[in-house]
PDB file of C-alpha atoms in Angstrom:
ATOM      1  CA  UNK K 175      21.580  15.428  22.332  1.00  0.00           C
ATOM      2  CA  UNK K 176      19.355  13.203  24.462  1.00  0.00           C
ATOM      3  CA  UNK K 177      15.669  13.927  24.006  1.00  0.00           C
ATOM      4  CA  UNK K 178      16.181  16.027  20.883  1.00  0.00           C
ATOM      5  CA  UNK K 179      13.122  15.783  18.578  1.00  0.00           C
ATOM      6  CA  UNK K 180      13.644  15.225  14.867  1.00  0.00           C
ATOM      7  CA  UNK K 181      11.739  13.965  11.812  1.00  0.00           C
ATOM      8  CA  UNK K 182      12.996  10.702  10.324  1.00  0.00           C
ATOM      9  CA  UNK K 183      11.691   7.674   8.468  1.00  0.00           C
ATOM     10  CA  UNK K 184      11.656   4.482  10.518  1.00  0.00           C
ATOM     11  CA  UNK K 185      11.876   1.173   8.680  1.00  0.00           C
ATOM     12  CA  UNK K 186      11.305  -2.289  10.123  1.00  0.00           C
ATOM     13  CA  UNK K 187      12.303  -5.291   8.001  1.00  0.00           C
ATOM     14  CA  UNK K 188      11.453  -8.657   9.532  1.00  0.00           C
ATOM     15  CA  UNK K 189      12.254 -12.228   8.484  1.00  0.00           C
ATOM     16  CA  UNK K 190       9.053 -14.186   7.838  1.00  0.00           C
ATOM     17  CA  UNK K 191       8.332 -17.294   9.916  1.00  0.00           C
ATOM     18  CA  UNK K 192      11.795 -17.454  11.440  1.00  0.00           C
ATOM     19  CA  UNK K 193      10.728 -20.210  13.843  1.00  0.00           C
ATOM     20  CA  UNK K 194      10.047 -22.402  10.826  1.00  0.00           C
ATOM     21  CA  UNK K 195      13.596 -21.779   9.589  1.00  0.00           C
ATOM     22  CA  UNK K 196      14.951 -23.134  12.853  1.00  0.00           C
ATOM     23  CA  UNK K 197      12.657 -26.160  12.653  1.00  0.00           C
ATOM     24  CA  UNK K 198      13.774 -27.025   9.117  1.00  0.00           C
ATOM     25  CA  UNK K 199      17.471 -26.158   9.261  1.00  0.00           C
ATOM     26  CA  UNK K 200      18.302 -26.789  12.879  1.00  0.00           C
ATOM     27  CA  UNK K 201      19.683 -24.228  15.310  1.00  0.00           C
ATOM     28  CA  UNK K 202      23.200 -23.876  13.951  1.00  0.00           C
ATOM     29  CA  UNK K 203      22.374 -23.535  10.242  1.00  0.00           C
ATOM     30  CA  UNK K 204      19.339 -21.387  10.947  1.00  0.00           C
ATOM     31  CA  UNK K 205      21.313 -19.003  13.134  1.00  0.00           C
ATOM     32  CA  UNK K 206      23.937 -18.633  10.414  1.00  0.00           C
ATOM     33  CA  UNK K 207      21.296 -18.060   7.713  1.00  0.00           C
ATOM     34  CA  UNK K 208      19.439 -15.467   9.800  1.00  0.00           C
ATOM     35  CA  UNK K 209      22.687 -13.667  10.659  1.00  0.00           C
ATOM     36  CA  UNK K 210      23.601 -13.531   6.977  1.00  0.00           C
ATOM     37  CA  UNK K 211      20.222 -12.020   6.098  1.00  0.00           C
ATOM     38  CA  UNK K 212      20.429  -9.411   8.865  1.00  0.00           C
ATOM     39  CA  UNK K 213      23.939  -8.467   7.736  1.00  0.00           C
ATOM     40  CA  UNK K 214      22.682  -8.022   4.183  1.00  0.00           C
ATOM     41  CA  UNK K 215      19.783  -5.845   5.357  1.00  0.00           C
ATOM     42  CA  UNK K 216      22.263  -3.770   7.350  1.00  0.00           C
ATOM     43  CA  UNK K 217      24.509  -3.294   4.313  1.00  0.00           C
ATOM     44  CA  UNK K 218      21.536  -2.189   2.201  1.00  0.00           C
ATOM     45  CA  UNK K 219      20.464   0.270   4.901  1.00  0.00           C
ATOM     46  CA  UNK K 220      23.898   1.884   4.987  1.00  0.00           C
ATOM     47  CA  UNK K 221      24.133   1.937   1.181  1.00  0.00           C
ATOM     48  CA  UNK K 222      20.907   3.972   1.096  1.00  0.00           C
ATOM     49  CA  UNK K 223      22.102   6.569   3.627  1.00  0.00           C
ATOM     50  CA  UNK K 224      20.339   4.926   6.555  1.00  0.00           C
ATOM     51  CA  UNK K 225      21.410   3.835  10.006  1.00  0.00           C
ATOM     52  CA  UNK K 226      20.546   0.601  11.762  1.00  0.00           C
ATOM     53  CA  UNK K 227      19.327   1.421  15.264  1.00  0.00           C
ATOM     54  CA  UNK K 228      19.073  -2.163  16.467  1.00  0.00           C
ATOM     55  CA  UNK K 229      18.041  -5.696  15.652  1.00  0.00           C
ATOM     56  CA  UNK K 230      14.991  -7.020  17.466  1.00  0.00           C
ATOM     57  CA  UNK K 231      14.861 -10.776  17.259  1.00  0.00           C
ATOM     58  CA  UNK K 232      14.884 -11.436  13.519  1.00  0.00           C
ATOM     59  CA  UNK K 233      14.045  -7.858  12.505  1.00  0.00           C
ATOM     60  CA  UNK K 234      16.159  -4.833  11.649  1.00  0.00           C
ATOM     61  CA  UNK K 235      15.064  -1.369  12.767  1.00  0.00           C
ATOM     62  CA  UNK K 236      16.602   1.455  10.730  1.00  0.00           C
ATOM     63  CA  UNK K 237      16.161   5.187  10.330  1.00  0.00           C
ATOM     64  CA  UNK K 238      16.576   7.378   7.255  1.00  0.00           C
ATOM     65  CA  UNK K 239      16.598  11.117   6.751  1.00  0.00           C
ATOM     66  CA  UNK K 240      13.960  10.811   4.019  1.00  0.00           C
ATOM     67  CA  UNK K 241      11.179   8.400   3.029  1.00  0.00           C
ATOM     68  CA  UNK K 242      12.698   8.311  -0.475  1.00  0.00           C
ATOM     69  CA  UNK K 243      15.787   6.535   0.869  1.00  0.00           C
ATOM     70  CA  UNK K 244      13.701   4.223   3.043  1.00  0.00           C
ATOM     71  CA  UNK K 245      11.578   3.206   0.052  1.00  0.00           C
ATOM     72  CA  UNK K 246      14.666   2.537  -2.069  1.00  0.00           C
ATOM     73  CA  UNK K 247      16.220   0.486   0.734  1.00  0.00           C
ATOM     74  CA  UNK K 248      13.068  -1.579   1.287  1.00  0.00           C
ATOM     75  CA  UNK K 249      12.781  -2.413  -2.418  1.00  0.00           C
ATOM     76  CA  UNK K 250      16.466  -3.352  -2.572  1.00  0.00           C
ATOM     77  CA  UNK K 251      15.985  -5.580   0.473  1.00  0.00           C
ATOM     78  CA  UNK K 252      13.133  -7.418  -1.226  1.00  0.00           C
ATOM     79  CA  UNK K 253      15.191  -7.885  -4.372  1.00  0.00           C
ATOM     80  CA  UNK K 254      18.098  -9.216  -2.323  1.00  0.00           C
ATOM     81  CA  UNK K 255      15.859 -11.833  -0.751  1.00  0.00           C
ATOM     82  CA  UNK K 256      14.828 -13.006  -4.202  1.00  0.00           C
ATOM     83  CA  UNK K 257      18.332 -12.971  -5.686  1.00  0.00           C
ATOM     84  CA  UNK K 258      20.601 -13.821  -2.767  1.00  0.00           C
ATOM     85  CA  UNK K 259      18.388 -15.713  -0.350  1.00  0.00           C
ATOM     86  CA  UNK K 260      15.730 -17.343  -2.504  1.00  0.00           C
ATOM     87  CA  UNK K 261      17.055 -20.681  -1.257  1.00  0.00           C
ATOM     88  CA  UNK K 262      19.428 -21.648   1.485  1.00  0.00           C
ATOM     89  CA  UNK K 263      21.825 -24.584   1.225  1.00  0.00           C
ATOM     90  CA  UNK K 264      18.945 -26.828   2.268  1.00  0.00           C
ATOM     91  CA  UNK K 265      16.561 -25.402  -0.348  1.00  0.00           C
ATOM     92  CA  UNK K 266      14.522 -23.438   2.221  1.00  0.00           C
ATOM     93  CA  UNK K 267      13.344 -20.003   0.977  1.00  0.00           C
ATOM     94  CA  UNK K 268      13.791 -16.964   3.211  1.00  0.00           C
ATOM     95  CA  UNK K 269      11.450 -13.979   2.823  1.00  0.00           C
ATOM     96  CA  UNK K 270      10.962 -10.706   4.639  1.00  0.00           C
ATOM     97  CA  UNK K 271       8.143  -8.223   5.157  1.00  0.00           C
ATOM     98  CA  UNK K 272       8.685  -4.508   5.759  1.00  0.00           C
ATOM     99  CA  UNK K 273       6.924  -1.363   6.895  1.00  0.00           C
ATOM    100  CA  UNK K 274       8.071   2.238   7.198  1.00  0.00           C
ATOM    101  CA  UNK K 275       6.663   5.542   8.394  1.00  0.00           C
ATOM    102  CA  UNK K 276       7.921   9.143   8.420  1.00  0.00           C
ATOM    103  CA  UNK K 277       7.324  11.239  11.502  1.00  0.00           C
ATOM    104  CA  UNK K 278       8.717  12.902  14.615  1.00  0.00           C
ATOM    105  CA  UNK K 279      10.808  10.870  17.058  1.00  0.00           C
ATOM    106  CA  UNK K 280      12.938  11.496  20.106  1.00  0.00           C
ATOM    107  CA  UNK K 281      16.473  10.138  19.995  1.00  0.00           C
ATOM    108  CA  UNK K 282      18.107   9.083  23.253  1.00  0.00           C
ATOM    109  CA  UNK K 283      21.256   6.995  23.745  1.00  0.00           C
ATOM    110  CA  UNK K 284      21.350   5.861  20.093  1.00  0.00           C
ATOM    111  CA  UNK K 285      17.728   4.692  20.206  1.00  0.00           C
ATOM    112  CA  UNK K 286      14.557   6.361  18.933  1.00  0.00           C
ATOM    113  CA  UNK K 287      11.138   6.634  20.557  1.00  0.00           C
ATOM    114  CA  UNK K 288       7.704   7.980  19.706  1.00  0.00           C
ATOM    115  CA  UNK K 289       4.433   7.278  17.900  1.00  0.00           C
ATOM    116  CA  UNK K 290       6.201   7.116  14.531  1.00  0.00           C
ATOM    117  CA  UNK K 291       8.259   4.149  15.753  1.00  0.00           C
ATOM    118  CA  UNK K 292       5.126   2.397  16.979  1.00  0.00           C
ATOM    119  CA  UNK K 293       3.386   2.988  13.645  1.00  0.00           C
ATOM    120  CA  UNK K 294       6.332   1.671  11.614  1.00  0.00           C
ATOM    121  CA  UNK K 295       6.524  -1.442  13.786  1.00  0.00           C
ATOM    122  CA  UNK K 296       2.799  -2.145  13.438  1.00  0.00           C
ATOM    123  CA  UNK K 297       3.024  -1.651   9.677  1.00  0.00           C
ATOM    124  CA  UNK K 298       5.769  -4.265   9.447  1.00  0.00           C
ATOM    125  CA  UNK K 299       3.624  -6.659  11.490  1.00  0.00           C
ATOM    126  CA  UNK K 300       0.697  -5.984   9.157  1.00  0.00           C
ATOM    127  CA  UNK K 301       2.694  -6.591   5.956  1.00  0.00           C
ATOM    128  CA  UNK K 302       2.508  -9.962   4.242  1.00  0.00           C
ATOM    129  CA  UNK K 303       5.614 -11.898   3.125  1.00  0.00           C
ATOM    130  CA  UNK K 304       7.418 -10.093   0.268  1.00  0.00           C
ATOM    131  CA  UNK K 305       5.335  -6.956   0.919  1.00  0.00           C
ATOM    132  CA  UNK K 306       6.350  -3.371   1.718  1.00  0.00           C
ATOM    133  CA  UNK K 307       3.718  -1.114   3.275  1.00  0.00           C
ATOM    134  CA  UNK K 308       3.687   2.491   4.358  1.00  0.00           C
ATOM    135  CA  UNK K 309       1.232   5.246   5.209  1.00  0.00           C
ATOM    136  CA  UNK K 310      -0.418   7.786   2.949  1.00  0.00           C
ATOM    137  CA  UNK K 311       1.186  10.608   4.939  1.00  0.00           C
ATOM    138  CA  UNK K 312       4.620   9.102   4.284  1.00  0.00           C
ATOM    139  CA  UNK K 313       3.994   8.884   0.546  1.00  0.00           C
ATOM    140  CA  UNK K 314       2.862  12.513   0.565  1.00  0.00           C
ATOM    141  CA  UNK K 315       6.179  13.445   2.227  1.00  0.00           C
ATOM    142  CA  UNK K 316       8.208  11.902  -0.601  1.00  0.00           C
ATOM    143  CA  UNK K 317       9.714  14.029  -3.335  1.00  0.00           C
ATOM    144  CA  UNK K 318       7.721  14.065  -6.553  1.00  0.00           C
ATOM    145  CA  UNK K 319      10.424  12.456  -8.710  1.00  0.00           C
ATOM    146  CA  UNK K 320      10.882   9.610  -6.223  1.00  0.00           C
ATOM    147  CA  UNK K 321       7.257   8.735  -5.517  1.00  0.00           C
ATOM    148  CA  UNK K 322       6.999   4.965  -6.007  1.00  0.00           C
ATOM    149  CA  UNK K 323       4.293   2.962  -7.686  1.00  0.00           C
ATOM    150  CA  UNK K 324       1.712   2.209  -5.013  1.00  0.00           C
ATOM    151  CA  UNK K 325      -1.461   0.235  -4.405  1.00  0.00           C
ATOM    152  CA  UNK K 326      -4.103   1.092  -1.804  1.00  0.00           C
ATOM    153  CA  UNK K 327      -4.399  -1.659   0.833  1.00  0.00           C
ATOM    154  CA  UNK K 328      -6.685  -0.634   3.682  1.00  0.00           C
ATOM    155  CA  UNK K 329      -7.369   1.611   6.646  1.00  0.00           C
ATOM    156  CA  UNK K 330      -6.086   0.128   9.879  1.00  0.00           C
ATOM    157  CA  UNK K 331      -6.221   1.053  13.537  1.00  0.00           C
ATOM    158  CA  UNK K 332      -2.965   1.011  15.484  1.00  0.00           C
ATOM    159  CA  UNK K 333      -2.844   0.537  19.236  1.00  0.00           C
ATOM    160  CA  UNK K 334      -2.339   3.824  21.109  1.00  0.00           C
ATOM    161  CA  UNK K 335      -2.822   5.867  17.880  1.00  0.00           C
ATOM    162  CA  UNK K 336      -6.152   7.713  17.802  1.00  0.00           C
ATOM    163  CA  UNK K 337      -6.632   8.153  14.049  1.00  0.00           C
ATOM    164  CA  UNK K 338      -6.811   5.240  11.569  1.00  0.00           C
ATOM    165  CA  UNK K 339      -3.887   4.866   9.164  1.00  0.00           C
ATOM    166  CA  UNK K 340      -4.380   4.779   5.402  1.00  0.00           C
ATOM    167  CA  UNK K 341      -2.019   2.025   4.263  1.00  0.00           C
ATOM    168  CA  UNK K 342      -0.472   1.634   0.812  1.00  0.00           C
ATOM    169  CA  UNK K 343       1.737  -1.066  -0.641  1.00  0.00           C
ATOM    170  CA  UNK K 344       4.995  -0.105  -2.350  1.00  0.00           C
ATOM    171  CA  UNK K 345       5.234  -2.109  -5.559  1.00  0.00           C
ATOM    172  CA  UNK K 346       8.680  -3.549  -6.213  1.00  0.00           C
ATOM    173  CA  UNK K 347       8.038  -6.800  -8.111  1.00  0.00           C
ATOM    174  CA  UNK K 348       9.000  -6.247 -11.765  1.00  0.00           C
ATOM    175  CA  UNK K 349       5.958  -8.121 -13.035  1.00  0.00           C
ATOM    176  CA  UNK K 350       3.529  -5.825 -11.210  1.00  0.00           C
ATOM    177  CA  UNK K 351       5.544  -2.712 -12.025  1.00  0.00           C
ATOM    178  CA  UNK K 352       5.727  -3.597 -15.723  1.00  0.00           C
ATOM    179  CA  UNK K 353       1.960  -4.086 -15.917  1.00  0.00           C
ATOM    180  CA  UNK K 354       1.253  -0.681 -14.400  1.00  0.00           C
ATOM    181  CA  UNK K 355       3.951   1.037 -16.445  1.00  0.00           C
ATOM    182  CA  UNK K 356       2.465  -0.417 -19.634  1.00  0.00           C
ATOM    183  CA  UNK K 357      -0.891   1.150 -18.729  1.00  0.00           C
ATOM    184  CA  UNK K 358       0.818   4.467 -17.985  1.00  0.00           C
ATOM    185  CA  UNK K 359       2.739   4.386 -21.269  1.00  0.00           C
ATOM    186  CA  UNK K 360      -0.489   3.836 -23.180  1.00  0.00           C
ATOM    187  CA  UNK K 361      -2.237   6.623 -21.313  1.00  0.00           C
ATOM    188  CA  UNK K 362       0.396   9.183 -22.399  1.00  0.00           C
ATOM    189  CA  UNK K 363      -0.550   8.465 -26.029  1.00  0.00           C
ATOM    190  CA  UNK K 364      -4.311   8.576 -25.579  1.00  0.00           C
ATOM    191  CA  UNK K 365      -5.634  11.383 -23.317  1.00  0.00           C
ATOM    192  CA  UNK K 366      -8.292   9.890 -21.054  1.00  0.00           C
ATOM    193  CA  UNK K 367     -11.052  10.904 -18.714  1.00  0.00           C
ATOM    194  CA  UNK K 368     -13.591   9.055 -16.584  1.00  0.00           C
ATOM    195  CA  UNK K 369     -17.244  10.041 -16.397  1.00  0.00           C
ATOM    196  CA  UNK K 370     -19.375   8.884 -13.461  1.00  0.00           C
ATOM    197  CA  UNK K 371     -23.147   9.358 -13.544  1.00  0.00           C
ATOM    198  CA  UNK K 372     -25.672   8.846 -10.746  1.00  0.00           C
ATOM    199  CA  UNK K 373     -29.221   9.914 -11.521  1.00  0.00           C
ATOM    200  CA  UNK K 374     -28.898  13.412 -12.992  1.00  0.00           C
ATOM    201  CA  UNK K 375     -25.423  14.038 -11.476  1.00  0.00           C
ATOM    202  CA  UNK K 376     -22.271  13.607 -13.580  1.00  0.00           C
ATOM    203  CA  UNK K 377     -18.722  13.895 -12.226  1.00  0.00           C
ATOM    204  CA  UNK K 378     -15.630  13.859 -14.437  1.00  0.00           C
ATOM    205  CA  UNK K 379     -12.113  12.781 -13.545  1.00  0.00           C
ATOM    206  CA  UNK K 380      -9.391  14.156 -15.828  1.00  0.00           C
ATOM    207  CA  UNK K 381      -6.025  15.892 -15.595  1.00  0.00           C
ATOM    208  CA  UNK K 382      -7.609  18.749 -13.633  1.00  0.00           C
ATOM    209  CA  UNK K 383      -9.802  16.738 -11.246  1.00  0.00           C
ATOM    210  CA  UNK K 384      -7.798  13.660 -10.259  1.00  0.00           C
ATOM    211  CA  UNK K 385      -9.576  12.189  -7.212  1.00  0.00           C
ATOM    212  CA  UNK K 386     -13.073  11.746  -5.882  1.00  0.00           C
ATOM    213  CA  UNK K 387     -14.795   9.900  -3.046  1.00  0.00           C
ATOM    214  CA  UNK K 388     -18.140   8.124  -2.874  1.00  0.00           C
ATOM    215  CA  UNK K 389     -19.973   7.283   0.330  1.00  0.00           C
ATOM    216  CA  UNK K 390     -22.876   7.825   2.691  1.00  0.00           C
ATOM    217  CA  UNK K 391     -21.795  11.143   4.233  1.00  0.00           C
ATOM    218  CA  UNK K 392     -22.430  14.452   2.522  1.00  0.00           C
ATOM    219  CA  UNK K 393     -18.752  15.428   2.376  1.00  0.00           C
ATOM    220  CA  UNK K 394     -18.234  12.941  -0.479  1.00  0.00           C
ATOM    221  CA  UNK K 395     -18.253  14.000  -4.132  1.00  0.00           C
ATOM    222  CA  UNK K 396     -20.989  11.439  -4.820  1.00  0.00           C
ATOM    223  CA  UNK K 397     -23.397  10.602  -1.988  1.00  0.00           C
ATOM    224  CA  UNK K 398     -25.198   7.247  -1.820  1.00  0.00           C
ATOM    225  CA  UNK K 399     -27.360   7.479   1.303  1.00  0.00           C
ATOM    226  CA  UNK K 400     -27.946   3.830   2.198  1.00  0.00           C
ATOM    227  CA  UNK K 401     -27.443   2.171   5.564  1.00  0.00           C
ATOM    228  CA  UNK K 402     -25.025  -0.457   4.225  1.00  0.00           C
ATOM    229  CA  UNK K 403     -22.853   2.127   2.451  1.00  0.00           C
ATOM    230  CA  UNK K 404     -19.809   3.203   4.473  1.00  0.00           C
ATOM    231  CA  UNK K 405     -19.206   6.843   5.346  1.00  0.00           C
ATOM    232  CA  UNK K 406     -16.289   6.953   2.889  1.00  0.00           C
ATOM    233  CA  UNK K 407     -16.978   3.810   0.905  1.00  0.00           C
ATOM    234  CA  UNK K 408     -14.727   4.096  -2.109  1.00  0.00           C
ATOM    235  CA  UNK K 409     -12.310   6.483  -3.799  1.00  0.00           C
ATOM    236  CA  UNK K 410     -11.292   6.731  -7.443  1.00  0.00           C
ATOM    237  CA  UNK K 411      -7.985   8.227  -8.505  1.00  0.00           C
ATOM    238  CA  UNK K 412      -6.679   9.289 -11.914  1.00  0.00           C
ATOM    239  CA  UNK K 413      -3.066   8.114 -12.045  1.00  0.00           C
ATOM    240  CA  UNK K 414      -1.892   9.628 -15.318  1.00  0.00           C
ATOM    241  CA  UNK K 415      -4.779   8.137 -17.258  1.00  0.00           C
ATOM    242  CA  UNK K 416      -5.138   4.997 -15.133  1.00  0.00           C
ATOM    243  CA  UNK K 417      -8.381   5.063 -13.151  1.00  0.00           C
ATOM    244  CA  UNK K 418      -8.023   3.038  -9.949  1.00  0.00           C
ATOM    245  CA  UNK K 419     -10.992   2.325  -7.705  1.00  0.00           C
ATOM    246  CA  UNK K 420     -10.003   1.738  -4.063  1.00  0.00           C
ATOM    247  CA  UNK K 421     -12.588   0.177  -1.770  1.00  0.00           C
ATOM    248  CA  UNK K 422     -12.360   1.232   1.905  1.00  0.00           C
ATOM    249  CA  UNK K 423     -15.668  -0.189   3.098  1.00  0.00           C
ATOM    250  CA  UNK K 424     -17.079  -2.968   5.262  1.00  0.00           C
ATOM    251  CA  UNK K 425     -19.438  -4.407   2.625  1.00  0.00           C
ATOM    252  CA  UNK K 426     -17.341  -4.066  -0.521  1.00  0.00           C
ATOM    253  CA  UNK K 427     -17.970  -2.703  -4.010  1.00  0.00           C
ATOM    254  CA  UNK K 428     -19.405  -4.538  -7.026  1.00  0.00           C
ATOM    255  CA  UNK K 429     -18.090  -3.548 -10.460  1.00  0.00           C
ATOM    256  CA  UNK K 430     -20.051  -4.765 -13.510  1.00  0.00           C
ATOM    257  CA  UNK K 431     -18.136  -3.991 -16.722  1.00  0.00           C
ATOM    258  CA  UNK K 432     -20.167  -4.072 -19.931  1.00  0.00           C
ATOM    259  CA  UNK K 433     -19.585  -7.438 -21.569  1.00  0.00           C
ATOM    260  CA  UNK K 434     -17.361  -8.685 -18.714  1.00  0.00           C
ATOM    261  CA  UNK K 435     -17.537 -10.572 -15.450  1.00  0.00           C
ATOM    262  CA  UNK K 436     -18.507  -8.911 -12.182  1.00  0.00           C
ATOM    263  CA  UNK K 437     -15.603  -7.968  -9.900  1.00  0.00           C
ATOM    264  CA  UNK K 438     -16.104  -7.803  -6.127  1.00  0.00           C
ATOM    265  CA  UNK K 439     -13.640  -5.371  -4.528  1.00  0.00           C
ATOM    266  CA  UNK K 440     -13.133  -5.364  -0.760  1.00  0.00           C
ATOM    267  CA  UNK K 441     -10.347  -3.346   0.875  1.00  0.00           C
ATOM    268  CA  UNK K 442      -8.326  -3.474  -2.325  1.00  0.00           C
ATOM    269  CA  UNK K 443      -7.982  -1.753  -5.702  1.00  0.00           C
ATOM    270  CA  UNK K 444      -9.448  -2.378  -9.146  1.00  0.00           C
ATOM    271  CA  UNK K 445      -8.608  -0.856 -12.530  1.00  0.00           C
ATOM    272  CA  UNK K 446     -11.609   0.705 -14.302  1.00  0.00           C
ATOM    273  CA  UNK K 447     -11.692   0.403 -18.082  1.00  0.00           C
ATOM    274  CA  UNK K 448     -14.389   0.767 -20.730  1.00  0.00           C
ATOM    275  CA  UNK K 449     -17.962   1.152 -19.512  1.00  0.00           C
ATOM    276  CA  UNK K 450     -19.972  -0.399 -16.733  1.00  0.00           C
ATOM    277  CA  UNK K 451     -21.827  -0.054 -13.460  1.00  0.00           C
ATOM    278  CA  UNK K 452     -20.593   0.332  -9.882  1.00  0.00           C
ATOM    279  CA  UNK K 453     -22.767  -0.696  -6.931  1.00  0.00           C
ATOM    280  CA  UNK K 454     -21.820  -0.051  -3.310  1.00  0.00           C
ATOM    281  CA  UNK K 455     -22.359  -2.945  -0.902  1.00  0.00           C
ATOM    282  CA  UNK K 456     -25.008  -4.611  -3.061  1.00  0.00           C
ATOM    283  CA  UNK K 457     -25.290  -6.915  -6.034  1.00  0.00           C
ATOM    284  CA  UNK K 458     -27.523  -6.342  -9.024  1.00  0.00           C
ATOM    285  CA  UNK K 459     -31.204  -6.730  -8.273  1.00  0.00           C
ATOM    286  CA  UNK K 460     -31.297  -4.410  -5.258  1.00  0.00           C
ATOM    287  CA  UNK K 461     -30.379  -1.159  -6.984  1.00  0.00           C
ATOM    288  CA  UNK K 462     -32.396   1.806  -8.239  1.00  0.00           C
ATOM    289  CA  UNK K 463     -31.485   4.761 -10.442  1.00  0.00           C
ATOM    290  CA  UNK K 464     -30.276   6.785  -7.448  1.00  0.00           C
ATOM    291  CA  UNK K 465     -27.832   4.086  -6.329  1.00  0.00           C
ATOM    292  CA  UNK K 466     -26.430   2.959  -9.707  1.00  0.00           C
ATOM    293  CA  UNK K 467     -23.100   4.576 -10.561  1.00  0.00           C
ATOM    294  CA  UNK K 468     -22.470   4.354 -14.287  1.00  0.00           C
ATOM    295  CA  UNK K 469     -18.866   4.800 -15.434  1.00  0.00           C
ATOM    296  CA  UNK K 470     -17.268   5.376 -18.805  1.00  0.00           C
ATOM    297  CA  UNK K 471     -13.550   5.726 -19.565  1.00  0.00           C
ATOM    298  CA  UNK K 472     -13.017   7.876 -22.666  1.00  0.00           C
TER     299      UNK K 472
END
């Protein structure tokens, strides 16, 4: 029925730098190559219980009943680009970038409308070549057994959407997945916890307490009240024994592992291992005992 509201997952998959394809291959070959890619993306959508709503330029817009199916389709699309379209006849690589979001839409005359469509489209625009991104709310809507391996990316603001979106990357590359799985496999053998100490306060992450936030505002688990510290500066998550620090700030986070090189983290993630010091928005030399966060993975 026209105007009937429903919850679906909207996926946009877009060919990267399509104008360059036309420049290199010429109009006729480029058109054929792009058509072949769009047909393949359509086939993958259907194979994962989705429906292509339309093609927009060199992008495919699809809907799925669940974010699980959308995630599977997006990963299969990326793999297809690597296997089937890594090179055209003229040795020109074709890549895509994709974004999806689960939310309410209105369907009318075989098209869908609403904020969820706008969010999914903006996510696809935000994604880099060979990257799949989605929102935290979409990941939370996925079934537990299907939740993909993810990496925190950033908080972004979308036009006409009041609240910022917490964006995560869906990992599909076997090299990245294998690295994370190896850490997870090790963590099942050796039970682990993370201790964080600031002044006389100690907070522990383990199987019972799996996330914490650090920032300037008093709603954080650890409060560092400095002007250059963001309201919610950083979060740390226990992912089955893997402790991932995700910076969400303007000024970044400095991680000083004992016996290792300093790592500057800005709007990205970093794996915490061993012992060391975390400083928010400052390098060593400016800290005091109330701003030094000491960490120890046990």
